[in-house]
Coordinates of C-alpha atoms in Angstrom, one line a residue:
X1 CA -16.5 -40.9 14.5
X2 CA -17.3 -40.9 18.2
X3 CA -14.3 -41.4 20.5
X4 CA -13.9 -44.7 22.3
X5 CA -15.9 -45.0 25.5
X6 CA -18.9 -43.0 24.1
X7 CA -21.9 -44.9 22.6
X8 CA -22.3 -44.4 18.9
X9 CA -25.5 -42.7 17.8
X10 CA -27.7 -41.9 14.8
X11 CA -29.5 -38.7 13.9
X12 CA -33.2 -38.4 14.0
X13 CA -35.6 -35.5 14.3
X14 CA -34.9 -33.2 17.2
X15 CA -36.9 -33.5 20.5
X16 CA -38.3 -30.8 22.8
X17 CA -38.4 -28.3 19.9
X18 CA -39.3 -24.8 21.1
X19 CA -38.6 -25.6 24.8
X20 CA -36.3 -23.1 26.5
X21 CA -33.3 -24.8 28.0
X22 CA -32.8 -23.9 31.6
X23 CA -29.3 -22.6 32.4
X24 CA -26.9 -25.0 34.2
X25 CA -27.2 -24.8 37.9
X26 CA -24.3 -23.9 40.1
X27 CA -23.8 -25.5 43.5
X28 CA -25.5 -22.6 45.2
X29 CA -28.4 -22.7 42.8
X30 CA -28.9 -26.4 43.0
X31 CA -32.2 -27.4 44.7
X32 CA -32.0 -28.9 48.1
X33 CA -34.9 -31.4 48.3
X34 CA -35.5 -33.5 51.4
X35 CA -33.5 -36.6 50.7
X36 CA -33.8 -35.8 46.9
X37 CA -37.0 -37.7 46.5
X38 CA -40.8 -37.2 46.2
X39 CA -42.4 -36.6 49.6
X40 CA -44.9 -39.4 48.9
X41 CA -42.4 -42.0 47.9
X42 CA -42.8 -45.6 49.2
X43 CA -41.7 -46.4 52.7
X44 CA -38.4 -47.9 51.5
X45 CA -37.3 -44.5 50.3
X46 CA -37.3 -43.1 53.8
X47 CA -34.3 -40.7 54.5
X48 CA -31.3 -41.9 56.5
X49 CA -31.9 -42.6 60.2
X50 CA -29.9 -40.6 62.7
X51 CA -26.2 -41.2 62.2
X52 CA -25.1 -44.3 64.2
X53 CA -21.8 -44.5 66.0
X54 CA -19.3 -46.0 63.5
X55 CA -15.8 -47.2 63.9
X56 CA -13.2 -44.8 62.5
X57 CA -12.1 -45.4 58.9
X58 CA -9.3 -48.0 58.8
X59 CA -7.1 -45.8 56.6
X60 CA -6.9 -42.0 56.5
X61 CA -8.4 -40.7 53.2
X62 CA -5.8 -38.1 52.4
X63 CA -3.5 -40.9 51.3
X64 CA -6.3 -42.4 49.1
X65 CA -5.8 -42.2 45.4
X66 CA -8.5 -42.6 42.7
X67 CA -8.4 -45.9 40.9
X68 CA -6.1 -45.9 37.9
X69 CA -7.8 -45.8 34.5
X70 CA -7.4 -48.7 32.1
X71 CA -4.4 -48.1 29.8
X72 CA -6.7 -47.7 26.8
X73 CA -8.9 -45.1 28.4
X74 CA -7.7 -41.6 27.5
X75 CA -8.6 -38.8 30.0
X76 CA -9.7 -36.4 27.3
X77 CA -12.6 -34.7 29.1
X78 CA -12.7 -32.3 32.1
X79 CA -15.5 -30.8 34.2
X80 CA -15.8 -27.0 34.2
X81 CA -16.8 -24.8 37.1
X82 CA -20.5 -25.3 36.3
X83 CA -20.1 -29.1 36.5
X84 CA -20.4 -29.4 32.7
X85 CA -18.3 -31.9 30.9
X86 CA -16.1 -30.6 28.1
X87 CA -13.4 -32.1 25.8
X88 CA -9.9 -30.9 26.6
X89 CA -9.4 -30.2 22.9
X90 CA -12.2 -27.6 22.3
X91 CA -12.0 -28.2 18.5
X92 CA -12.5 -32.0 19.0
X93 CA -15.7 -33.9 18.4
X94 CA -17.9 -35.0 19.9
X95 CA -19.0 -32.2 22.2
X96 CA -22.5 -33.6 22.5
X97 CA -22.0 -36.0 25.4
X98 CA -23.8 -36.4 28.7
X99 CA -22.7 -37.8 32.0
X100 CA -25.2 -40.1 33.6
X101 CA -25.4 -40.2 37.4
X102 CA -27.7 -41.9 39.9
X103 CA -27.9 -40.9 43.6
X104 CA -29.0 -42.4 46.9
X105 CA -28.4 -46.1 46.3
X106 CA -28.2 -48.9 46.6
X107 CA -31.9 -49.6 47.2
X108 CA -33.9 -52.4 45.6
X109 CA -32.2 -55.1 43.5
X110 CA -35.0 -55.1 40.8
X111 CA -34.7 -51.4 40.3
X112 CA -30.9 -51.5 40.1
X113 CA -30.8 -54.4 37.8
X114 CA -33.3 -52.7 35.5
X115 CA -31.0 -49.7 35.3
X116 CA -27.9 -51.7 34.8
X117 CA -29.5 -53.7 31.9
X118 CA -30.7 -50.4 30.2
X119 CA -27.2 -49.0 30.5
X120 CA -25.7 -52.2 29.0
X121 CA -28.2 -52.1 26.1
X122 CA -26.9 -48.7 25.1
X123 CA -23.2 -49.3 25.9
X124 CA -23.5 -46.5 28.5
X125 CA -21.4 -45.9 31.6
X126 CA -22.7 -44.0 34.7
X127 CA -21.7 -43.0 38.2
X128 CA -23.8 -44.5 41.0
X129 CA -23.4 -42.1 44.0
X130 CA -23.9 -44.4 47.1
X131 CA -24.8 -43.7 50.7
X132 CA -22.8 -45.6 53.2
X133 CA -25.7 -46.7 55.4
X134 CA -27.5 -48.1 52.4
X135 CA -24.4 -49.8 51.1
X136 CA -23.8 -51.4 54.5
X137 CA -27.3 -52.9 54.4
X138 CA -26.9 -54.2 50.8
X139 CA -23.3 -54.9 50.1
X140 CA -24.2 -57.4 47.4
X141 CA -25.6 -54.5 45.4
X142 CA -22.5 -52.5 45.7
X143 CA -20.5 -55.5 44.4
X144 CA -23.1 -55.9 41.6
X145 CA -22.6 -52.3 40.4
X146 CA -18.8 -52.8 40.4
X147 CA -19.0 -56.2 38.7
X148 CA -21.2 -54.8 35.9
X149 CA -18.5 -52.3 35.0
X150 CA -20.2 -49.1 36.4
X151 CA -18.5 -46.5 38.5
X152 CA -19.2 -46.1 42.2
X153 CA -19.2 -42.6 43.7
X154 CA -19.3 -41.3 47.3
X155 CA -22.5 -39.6 48.4
X156 CA -21.7 -39.5 52.2
X157 CA -22.6 -42.1 54.8
X158 CA -25.9 -40.8 56.1
X159 CA -27.1 -38.3 53.4
X160 CA -26.8 -35.3 55.7
X161 CA -26.2 -31.7 54.9
X162 CA -22.4 -31.6 55.3
X163 CA -22.3 -27.8 55.6
X164 CA -24.1 -28.2 58.9
X165 CA -21.8 -30.9 60.4
X166 CA -18.6 -30.3 62.4
X167 CA -15.3 -30.7 60.5
X168 CA -14.7 -34.0 62.2
X169 CA -18.1 -35.5 61.4
X170 CA -18.0 -34.1 57.8
X171 CA -14.7 -35.9 57.3
X172 CA -16.0 -39.1 58.8
X173 CA -19.1 -39.0 56.6
X174 CA -16.7 -39.0 53.6
X175 CA -13.9 -41.3 54.9
X176 CA -16.2 -44.1 56.0
X177 CA -17.7 -44.5 52.5
X178 CA -14.2 -44.5 51.0
X179 CA -13.1 -47.2 53.3
X180 CA -16.2 -49.3 52.9
X181 CA -16.2 -49.3 49.1
X182 CA -12.5 -50.0 48.9
X183 CA -12.8 -53.0 51.3
X184 CA -15.7 -54.3 49.3
X185 CA -14.6 -53.8 45.7
X186 CA -10.9 -53.2 45.9
X187 CA -11.3 -49.7 44.4
X188 CA -11.7 -46.3 46.1
X189 CA -14.4 -43.9 44.7
X190 CA -12.9 -41.2 42.5
X191 CA -16.0 -38.9 42.5
X192 CA -17.9 -37.2 45.2
X193 CA -21.4 -35.5 45.2
X194 CA -22.6 -33.8 48.4
X195 CA -26.2 -34.6 49.5
X196 CA -28.6 -31.8 48.4
X197 CA -25.8 -30.3 46.4
X198 CA -24.7 -28.6 49.6
X199 CA -20.9 -28.6 50.2
X200 CA -18.8 -25.5 50.2
X201 CA -15.0 -25.0 50.4
X202 CA -14.3 -27.2 53.3
X203 CA -16.1 -30.2 51.7
X204 CA -14.4 -29.5 48.4
X205 CA -11.0 -29.6 50.0
X206 CA -11.9 -32.8 51.9
X207 CA -13.1 -34.5 48.7
X208 CA -9.9 -33.5 46.9
X209 CA -7.7 -34.7 49.8
X210 CA -9.6 -38.0 49.6
X211 CA -8.7 -38.4 45.9
X212 CA -12.1 -37.4 44.5
X213 CA -13.5 -35.0 42.0
X214 CA -16.3 -32.9 43.6
X215 CA -19.4 -32.3 41.6
X216 CA -23.0 -31.4 41.9
X217 CA -24.9 -31.3 38.5
X218 CA -26.0 -29.2 35.6
X219 CA -29.2 -31.0 34.6
X220 CA -31.6 -32.2 37.3
X221 CA -34.1 -34.8 36.2
X222 CA -36.5 -33.7 39.1
X223 CA -37.3 -37.3 39.6
X224 CA -37.2 -36.6 43.4
X225 CA -40.0 -34.0 43.2
X226 CA -43.6 -34.7 43.9
X227 CA -45.4 -34.8 40.6
X228 CA -42.4 -36.1 38.7
X229 CA -42.7 -39.7 39.8
X230 CA -43.7 -40.7 36.2
X231 CA -41.3 -42.0 33.6
X232 CA -42.4 -39.5 30.8
X233 CA -42.0 -36.5 33.2
X234 CA -38.5 -37.6 34.1
X235 CA -37.6 -37.9 30.4
X236 CA -39.1 -34.5 29.5
X237 CA -37.4 -32.8 32.4
X238 CA -34.0 -34.0 31.2
X239 CA -34.6 -33.1 27.6
X240 CA -35.9 -29.6 28.4
X241 CA -32.6 -28.9 30.3
X242 CA -30.3 -30.7 27.8
X243 CA -27.1 -29.1 26.8
X244 CA -23.7 -30.4 25.5
X245 CA -21.8 -31.8 28.4
X246 CA -24.9 -32.2 30.6
X247 CA -24.1 -33.7 34.1
X248 CA -27.5 -35.4 34.6
X249 CA -28.7 -36.0 38.1
X250 CA -31.1 -39.0 38.5
X251 CA -31.9 -41.3 41.4
X252 CA -32.3 -45.0 42.0
X253 CA -36.1 -44.9 41.8
X254 CA -38.6 -47.2 40.2
X255 CA -40.0 -44.6 37.8
X256 CA -36.5 -43.5 36.8
X257 CA -35.6 -47.1 36.0
X258 CA -38.7 -47.4 33.9
X259 CA -37.8 -44.2 32.0
X260 CA -34.1 -45.0 31.5
X261 CA -34.2 -47.0 28.3
X262 CA -36.4 -44.6 26.5
X263 CA -34.4 -41.6 27.8
X264 CA -31.2 -43.1 26.5
X265 CA -32.8 -43.9 23.1
X266 CA -34.0 -40.3 22.8
X267 CA -30.6 -38.9 23.7
X268 CA -29.1 -41.1 21.0
X269 CA -31.6 -39.8 18.5
X270 CA -30.4 -36.3 19.3
X271 CA -26.8 -37.5 18.6
X272 CA -25.7 -37.4 22.2
X273 CA -23.1 -39.9 23.4
X274 CA -22.6 -41.3 27.0
X275 CA -19.4 -40.2 28.6
X276 CA -17.4 -42.9 30.4
X277 CA -16.5 -41.4 33.8
X278 CA -13.0 -42.9 33.5
X279 CA -12.4 -40.3 30.7
X280 CA -12.7 -37.4 33.1
X281 CA -9.4 -35.9 34.1
X282 CA -9.7 -34.6 37.7
X283 CA -6.4 -32.7 37.5
X284 CA -7.6 -30.7 34.5
X285 CA -11.1 -30.0 36.0
X286 CA -12.0 -26.6 37.4
X287 CA -13.1 -27.3 41.0

């Protein structure tokens, strides 16, 4: 029996037989694409403009705490040093789970709603890692993600390489998203992913001080790359890299939204469940 919070699944014939599974990527090995999207993406996918002057965050993030889990959600999974999700009890089932994540939103309402509907059809939860400047433009979509029961993560304000910023600006990039989401939804993000997978020790410390679990990914869909802007290619890329505990990186893009329902169906056929982010214990995790 699958544990609560993971979609039940049925077994069918295996997919991607004979395909070599790529090893999980560490932070340093993670690709650093420009704004994590195809270079020929539509105009609305343009990268963040130069960082505007913003008011200081209303509350210092070191005092921020991650939102409390619902009483009936057991924190029985953790994230290892390679950003793979594992059960605390190594003898427990199921080990075959994936964490679904989507970066760089919120963008277009139709794309987002399509993704939310697909997740609902499969009883799946995901983390939507949002950029502050996009959230500020479309606060109604931030509220929609929250109202639909999905998890909001922090992806910095301007989608900049935080390793290249001063300590002050790096902290502001993180703090301002925390404050904005908290004021809008009443909950503070508990997960952080640095743009381009580029963080380092200072960013990790800041994320932890702000009450967040830092992560990159272990399975990149490549939906941001030129030539992978087709639903089938997104699906195949994920399946080729699939491993138990996959931390799957996707983006809020039209072709990914179109692929999502079929991807989730294929994962179910391979007996993979979808891990509720609320079940991840940040205190037990390895980074």
